[in-house]
Tab-separated table of C-alpha atoms in Angstrom:
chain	number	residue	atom	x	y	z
C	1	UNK	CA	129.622	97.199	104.865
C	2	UNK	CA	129.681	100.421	107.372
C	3	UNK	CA	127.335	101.257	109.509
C	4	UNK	CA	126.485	104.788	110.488
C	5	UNK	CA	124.741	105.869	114.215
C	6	UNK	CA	123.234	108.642	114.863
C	7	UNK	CA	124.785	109.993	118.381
C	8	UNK	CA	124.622	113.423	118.448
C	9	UNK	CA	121.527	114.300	119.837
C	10	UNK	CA	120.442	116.400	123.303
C	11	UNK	CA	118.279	113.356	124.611
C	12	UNK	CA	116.039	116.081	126.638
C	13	UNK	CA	113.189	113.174	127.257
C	14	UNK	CA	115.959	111.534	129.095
C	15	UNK	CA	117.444	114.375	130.893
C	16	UNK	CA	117.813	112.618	134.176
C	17	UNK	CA	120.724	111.098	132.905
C	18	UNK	CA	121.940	112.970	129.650
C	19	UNK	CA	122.592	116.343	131.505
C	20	UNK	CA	125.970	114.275	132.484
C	21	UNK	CA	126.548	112.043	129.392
C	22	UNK	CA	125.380	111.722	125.676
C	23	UNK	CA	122.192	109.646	125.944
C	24	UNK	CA	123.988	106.480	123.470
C	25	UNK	CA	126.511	106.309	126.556
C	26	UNK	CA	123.547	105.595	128.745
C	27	UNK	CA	124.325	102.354	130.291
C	28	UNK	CA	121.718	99.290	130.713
C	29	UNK	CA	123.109	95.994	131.842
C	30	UNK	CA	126.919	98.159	132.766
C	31	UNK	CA	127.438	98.990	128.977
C	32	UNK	CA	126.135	102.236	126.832
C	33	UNK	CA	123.520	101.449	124.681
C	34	UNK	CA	125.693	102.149	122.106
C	35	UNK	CA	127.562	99.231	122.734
C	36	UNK	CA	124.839	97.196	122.631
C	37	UNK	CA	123.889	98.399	119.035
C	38	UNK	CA	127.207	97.521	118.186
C	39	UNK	CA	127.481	94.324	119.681
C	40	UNK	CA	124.506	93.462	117.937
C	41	UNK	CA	125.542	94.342	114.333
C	42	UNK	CA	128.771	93.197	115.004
C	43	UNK	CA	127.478	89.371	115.299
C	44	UNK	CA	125.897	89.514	111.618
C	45	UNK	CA	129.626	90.283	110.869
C	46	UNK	CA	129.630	93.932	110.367
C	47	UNK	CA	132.810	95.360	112.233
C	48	UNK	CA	133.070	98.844	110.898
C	49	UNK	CA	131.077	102.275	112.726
C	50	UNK	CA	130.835	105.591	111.722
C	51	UNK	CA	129.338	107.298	114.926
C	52	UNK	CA	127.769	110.439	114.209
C	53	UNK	CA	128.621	112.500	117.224
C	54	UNK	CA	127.435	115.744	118.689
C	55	UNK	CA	126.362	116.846	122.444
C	56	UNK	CA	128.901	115.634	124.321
C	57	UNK	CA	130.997	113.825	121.767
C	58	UNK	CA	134.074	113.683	123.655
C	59	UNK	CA	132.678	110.947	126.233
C	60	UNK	CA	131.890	108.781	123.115
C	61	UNK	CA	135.888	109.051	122.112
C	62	UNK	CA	137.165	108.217	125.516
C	63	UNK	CA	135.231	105.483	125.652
C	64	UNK	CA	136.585	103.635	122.858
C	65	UNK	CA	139.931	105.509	123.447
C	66	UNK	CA	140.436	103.803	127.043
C	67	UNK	CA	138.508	100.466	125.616
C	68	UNK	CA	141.525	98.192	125.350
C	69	UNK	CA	142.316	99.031	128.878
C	70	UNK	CA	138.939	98.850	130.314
C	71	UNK	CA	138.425	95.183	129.235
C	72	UNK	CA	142.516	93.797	130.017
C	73	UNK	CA	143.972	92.140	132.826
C	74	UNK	CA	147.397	94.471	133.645
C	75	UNK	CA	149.832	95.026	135.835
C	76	UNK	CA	151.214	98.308	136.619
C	77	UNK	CA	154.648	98.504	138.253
C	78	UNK	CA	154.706	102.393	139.548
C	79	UNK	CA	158.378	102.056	140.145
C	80	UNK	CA	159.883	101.221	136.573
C	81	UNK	CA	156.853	103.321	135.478
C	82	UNK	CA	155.331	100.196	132.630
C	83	UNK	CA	152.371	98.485	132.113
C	84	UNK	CA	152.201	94.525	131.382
C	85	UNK	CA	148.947	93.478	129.552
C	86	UNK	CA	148.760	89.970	130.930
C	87	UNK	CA	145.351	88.911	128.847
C	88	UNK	CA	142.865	91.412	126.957
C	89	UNK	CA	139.923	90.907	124.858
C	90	UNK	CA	138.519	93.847	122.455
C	91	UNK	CA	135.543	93.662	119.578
C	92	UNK	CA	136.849	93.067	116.066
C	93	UNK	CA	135.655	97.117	115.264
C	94	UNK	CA	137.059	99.766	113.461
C	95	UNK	CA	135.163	102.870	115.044
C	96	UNK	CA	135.253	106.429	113.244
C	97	UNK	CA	134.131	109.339	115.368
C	98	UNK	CA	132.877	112.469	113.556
C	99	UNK	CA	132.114	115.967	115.194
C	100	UNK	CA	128.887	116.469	113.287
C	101	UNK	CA	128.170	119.802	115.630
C	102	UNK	CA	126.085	120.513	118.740
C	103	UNK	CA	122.891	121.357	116.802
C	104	UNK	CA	122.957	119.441	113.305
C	105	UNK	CA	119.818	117.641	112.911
C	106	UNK	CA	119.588	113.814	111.501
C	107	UNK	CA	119.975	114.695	107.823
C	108	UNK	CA	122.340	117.115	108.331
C	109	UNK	CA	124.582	114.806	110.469
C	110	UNK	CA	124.416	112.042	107.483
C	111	UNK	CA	125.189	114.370	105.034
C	112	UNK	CA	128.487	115.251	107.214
C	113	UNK	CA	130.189	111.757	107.026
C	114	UNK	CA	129.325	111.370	103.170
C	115	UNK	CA	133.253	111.130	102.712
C	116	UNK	CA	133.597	108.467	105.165
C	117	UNK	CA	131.640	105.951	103.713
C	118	UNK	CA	133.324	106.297	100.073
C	119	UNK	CA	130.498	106.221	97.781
C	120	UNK	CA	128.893	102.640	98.952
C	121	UNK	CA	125.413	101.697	100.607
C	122	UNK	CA	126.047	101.459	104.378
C	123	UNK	CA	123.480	100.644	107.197
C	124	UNK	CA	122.016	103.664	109.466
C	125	UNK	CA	120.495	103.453	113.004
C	126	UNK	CA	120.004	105.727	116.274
C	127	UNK	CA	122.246	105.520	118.754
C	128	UNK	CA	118.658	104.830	121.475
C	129	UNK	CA	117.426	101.477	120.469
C	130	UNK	CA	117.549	98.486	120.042
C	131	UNK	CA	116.239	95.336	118.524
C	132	UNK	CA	116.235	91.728	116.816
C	133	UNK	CA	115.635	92.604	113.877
C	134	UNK	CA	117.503	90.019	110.617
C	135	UNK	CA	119.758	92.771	109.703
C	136	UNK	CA	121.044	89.614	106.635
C	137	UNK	CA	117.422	89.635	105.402
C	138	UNK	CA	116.494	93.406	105.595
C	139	UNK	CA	119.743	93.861	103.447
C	140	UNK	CA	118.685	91.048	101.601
C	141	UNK	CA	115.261	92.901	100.836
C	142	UNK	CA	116.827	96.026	100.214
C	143	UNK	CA	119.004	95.247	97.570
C	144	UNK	CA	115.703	93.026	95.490
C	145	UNK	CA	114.198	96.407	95.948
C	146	UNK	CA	116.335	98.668	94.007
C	147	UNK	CA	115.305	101.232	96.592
C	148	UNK	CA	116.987	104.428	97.743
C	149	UNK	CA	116.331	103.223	101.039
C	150	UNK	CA	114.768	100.583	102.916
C	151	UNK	CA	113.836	101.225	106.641
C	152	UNK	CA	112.368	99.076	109.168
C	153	UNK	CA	109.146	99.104	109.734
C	154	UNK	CA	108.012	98.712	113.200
C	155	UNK	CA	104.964	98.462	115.454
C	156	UNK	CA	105.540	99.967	118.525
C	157	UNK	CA	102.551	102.560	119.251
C	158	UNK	CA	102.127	105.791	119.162
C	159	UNK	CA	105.158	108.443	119.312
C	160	UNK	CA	106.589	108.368	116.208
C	161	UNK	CA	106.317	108.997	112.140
C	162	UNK	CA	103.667	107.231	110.442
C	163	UNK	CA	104.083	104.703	107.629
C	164	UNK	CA	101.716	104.295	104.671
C	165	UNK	CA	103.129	100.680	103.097
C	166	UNK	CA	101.915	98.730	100.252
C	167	UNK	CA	101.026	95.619	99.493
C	168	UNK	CA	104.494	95.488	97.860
C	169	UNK	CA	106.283	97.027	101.280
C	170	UNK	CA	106.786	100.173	98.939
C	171	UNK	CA	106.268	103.242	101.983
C	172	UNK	CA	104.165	105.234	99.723
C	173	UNK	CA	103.822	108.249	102.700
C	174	UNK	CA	106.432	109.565	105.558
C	175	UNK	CA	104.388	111.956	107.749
C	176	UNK	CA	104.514	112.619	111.290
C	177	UNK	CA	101.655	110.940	113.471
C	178	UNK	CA	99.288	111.450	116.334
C	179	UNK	CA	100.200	110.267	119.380
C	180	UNK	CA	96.759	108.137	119.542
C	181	UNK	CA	97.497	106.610	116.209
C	182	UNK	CA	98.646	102.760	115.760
C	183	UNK	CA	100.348	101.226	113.523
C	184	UNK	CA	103.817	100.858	111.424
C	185	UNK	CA	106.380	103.252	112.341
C	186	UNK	CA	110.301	103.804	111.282
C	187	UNK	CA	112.167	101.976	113.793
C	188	UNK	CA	115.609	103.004	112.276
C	189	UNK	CA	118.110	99.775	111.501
C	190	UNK	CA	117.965	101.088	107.714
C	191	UNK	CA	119.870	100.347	104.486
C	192	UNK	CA	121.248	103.395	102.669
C	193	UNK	CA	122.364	103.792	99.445
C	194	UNK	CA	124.806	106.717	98.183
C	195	UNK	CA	122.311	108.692	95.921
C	196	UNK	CA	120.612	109.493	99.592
C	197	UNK	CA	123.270	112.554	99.381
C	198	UNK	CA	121.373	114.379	97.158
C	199	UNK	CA	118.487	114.452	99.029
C	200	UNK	CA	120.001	116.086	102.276
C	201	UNK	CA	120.246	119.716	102.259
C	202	UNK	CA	122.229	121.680	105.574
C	203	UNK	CA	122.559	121.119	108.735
C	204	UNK	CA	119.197	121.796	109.378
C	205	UNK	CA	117.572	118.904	107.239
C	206	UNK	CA	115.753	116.806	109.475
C	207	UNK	CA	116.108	113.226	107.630
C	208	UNK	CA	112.539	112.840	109.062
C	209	UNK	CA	110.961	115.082	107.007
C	210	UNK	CA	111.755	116.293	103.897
C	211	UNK	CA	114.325	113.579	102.672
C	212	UNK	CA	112.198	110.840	103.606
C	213	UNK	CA	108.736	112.434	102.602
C	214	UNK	CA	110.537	112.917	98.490
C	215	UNK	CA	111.644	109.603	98.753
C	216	UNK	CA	108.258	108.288	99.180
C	217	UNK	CA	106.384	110.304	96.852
C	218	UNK	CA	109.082	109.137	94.326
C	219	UNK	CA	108.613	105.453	95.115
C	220	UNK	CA	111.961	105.041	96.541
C	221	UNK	CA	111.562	103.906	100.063
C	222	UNK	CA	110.961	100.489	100.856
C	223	UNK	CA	109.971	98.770	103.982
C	224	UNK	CA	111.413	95.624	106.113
C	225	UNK	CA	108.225	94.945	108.084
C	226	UNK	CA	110.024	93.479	111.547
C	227	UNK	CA	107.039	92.111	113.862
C	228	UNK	CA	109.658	91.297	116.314
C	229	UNK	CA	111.131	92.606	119.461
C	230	UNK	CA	111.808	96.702	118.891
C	231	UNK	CA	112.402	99.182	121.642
C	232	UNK	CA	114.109	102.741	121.786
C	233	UNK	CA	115.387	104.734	124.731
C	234	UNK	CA	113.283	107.697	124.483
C	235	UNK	CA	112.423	107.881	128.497
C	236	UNK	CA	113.830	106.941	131.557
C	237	UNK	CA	110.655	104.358	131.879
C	238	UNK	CA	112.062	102.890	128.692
C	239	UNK	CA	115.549	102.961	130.100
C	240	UNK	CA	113.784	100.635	132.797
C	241	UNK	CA	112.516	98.444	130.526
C	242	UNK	CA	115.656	97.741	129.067
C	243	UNK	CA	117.235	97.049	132.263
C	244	UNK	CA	114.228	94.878	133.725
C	245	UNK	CA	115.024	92.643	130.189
C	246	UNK	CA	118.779	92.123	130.823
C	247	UNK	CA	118.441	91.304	134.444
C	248	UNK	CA	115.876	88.964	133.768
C	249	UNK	CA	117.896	87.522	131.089
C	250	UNK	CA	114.900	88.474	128.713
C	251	UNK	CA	116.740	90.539	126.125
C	252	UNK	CA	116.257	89.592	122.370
C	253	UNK	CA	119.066	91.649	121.578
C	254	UNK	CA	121.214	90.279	123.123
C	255	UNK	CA	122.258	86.750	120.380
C	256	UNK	CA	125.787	86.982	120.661
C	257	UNK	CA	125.410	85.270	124.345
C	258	UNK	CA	122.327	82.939	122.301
């Protein structure tokens, strides 16, 4: 099953650091935060990326174009001019990198790599946070729920689109919130199935609003309500955060060293 990121984006809250790189090439702990997301569906056994790329998309290729390098032992005799890869490890990933243009917003950018993942349901994040969320179970949920899409449903604060959720987990409302409202809110990690295509329109759609907001009022968004750990990249505080967690060895992400 593919999984699509969302990498495209300006990252102006995070400007600091995203006037020189694409803010899911950020590093916390020495390794992009796209990495990390990576890494982290990678250990449920899902090996295959469609990154969605935009501002900056070239310093997404080059990373995974000098990857084998970056993580090999080699010697380099300048005289005969070759290389000897004495021992090299690289992730089990097939990685597709699509130029989904500079100012393409979320829905827009999905609807841009519908050829890519060939008419199947595939997994879709953001390329700014992460969590430990059961990606097994929220795919597990999806699929009982005969859903369009299932999202997960997070409880972070304030910031972010509001969730109205039933009893049944069915989102019943998508709307965007106050920032002195609590509780659920999309934390990305969702399951996508193909029929979302007809619900994105150009490159201006904003998944956020429209696509999401018809999917609810037609009872076809479900929620995975994740009480666990959640946390996105927004700021350069949150950026902190993250790094505060890995050097402390505090990082709930982070089960493939669990």
């Amino acid at each position: 099953m593919k999984v699509v990121i969302l990498a495209g984006g300006y990252g102006t809250r995070i400007s600091e650091e995203s006037h020189l790189r694409p803010k899911p090439m950020i590093e916390i702990g020495n390794k992009p935060i796209l990495w990390h997301i990576m890494k982290y569906y990678s250990s449920f056994g899902f090996h295959e990326f469609i990154i969605c790329c935009g501002y900056k998309g070239y310093a997404i290729k080059e990373f995974f174009a000098d990857y084998f390098l970056h993580n090999s032992d080699v010697t380099f005799d300048l005289q005969a001019n070759s290389m000897q890869i004495l021992n090299s490890f690289c992730e089990p990933w097939k990685v597709t990198c699509v130029d989904t243009g500079l100012d393409t917003m979320t829905g827009g950018r999905i609807r841009r790599i519908q050829k890519f993942v060939e008419g199947e349901a595939f997994f879709m994040t953001y390329g700014d946070g992460v969590s430990d969320v059961d990606l097994n179970a929220l795919l597990q949920v999806h699929r009982r729920s005969g859903k369009t899409v299932t999202l997960t449903a997070v409880r972070p604060g304030g910031r972010f689109g509001a969730l109205e959720i039933s009893e049944t987990n069915e989102i019943r409302s998508f709307r965007e919130k106050n920032p002195d409202e609590g509780g659920w809110i999309n934390g990305g990690f969702m399951v996508l199935e193909p029929d979302i295509f007809q619900y994105l329109g150009d490159d201006r759609c904003v998944f956020e609003r429209e696509p999401l907001e018809q999917l609810a009022a037609q009872g076809k968004l479900q929620a995975y309500r994740h009480d666990g750990f959640w946390q996105c990249m927004d700021t350069l505080n949150d950026k902190n955060k993250l790094e505060a967690l890995l050097e402390k060895g505090k990082a709930p992400w982070k089960i493939w060293e669990n």
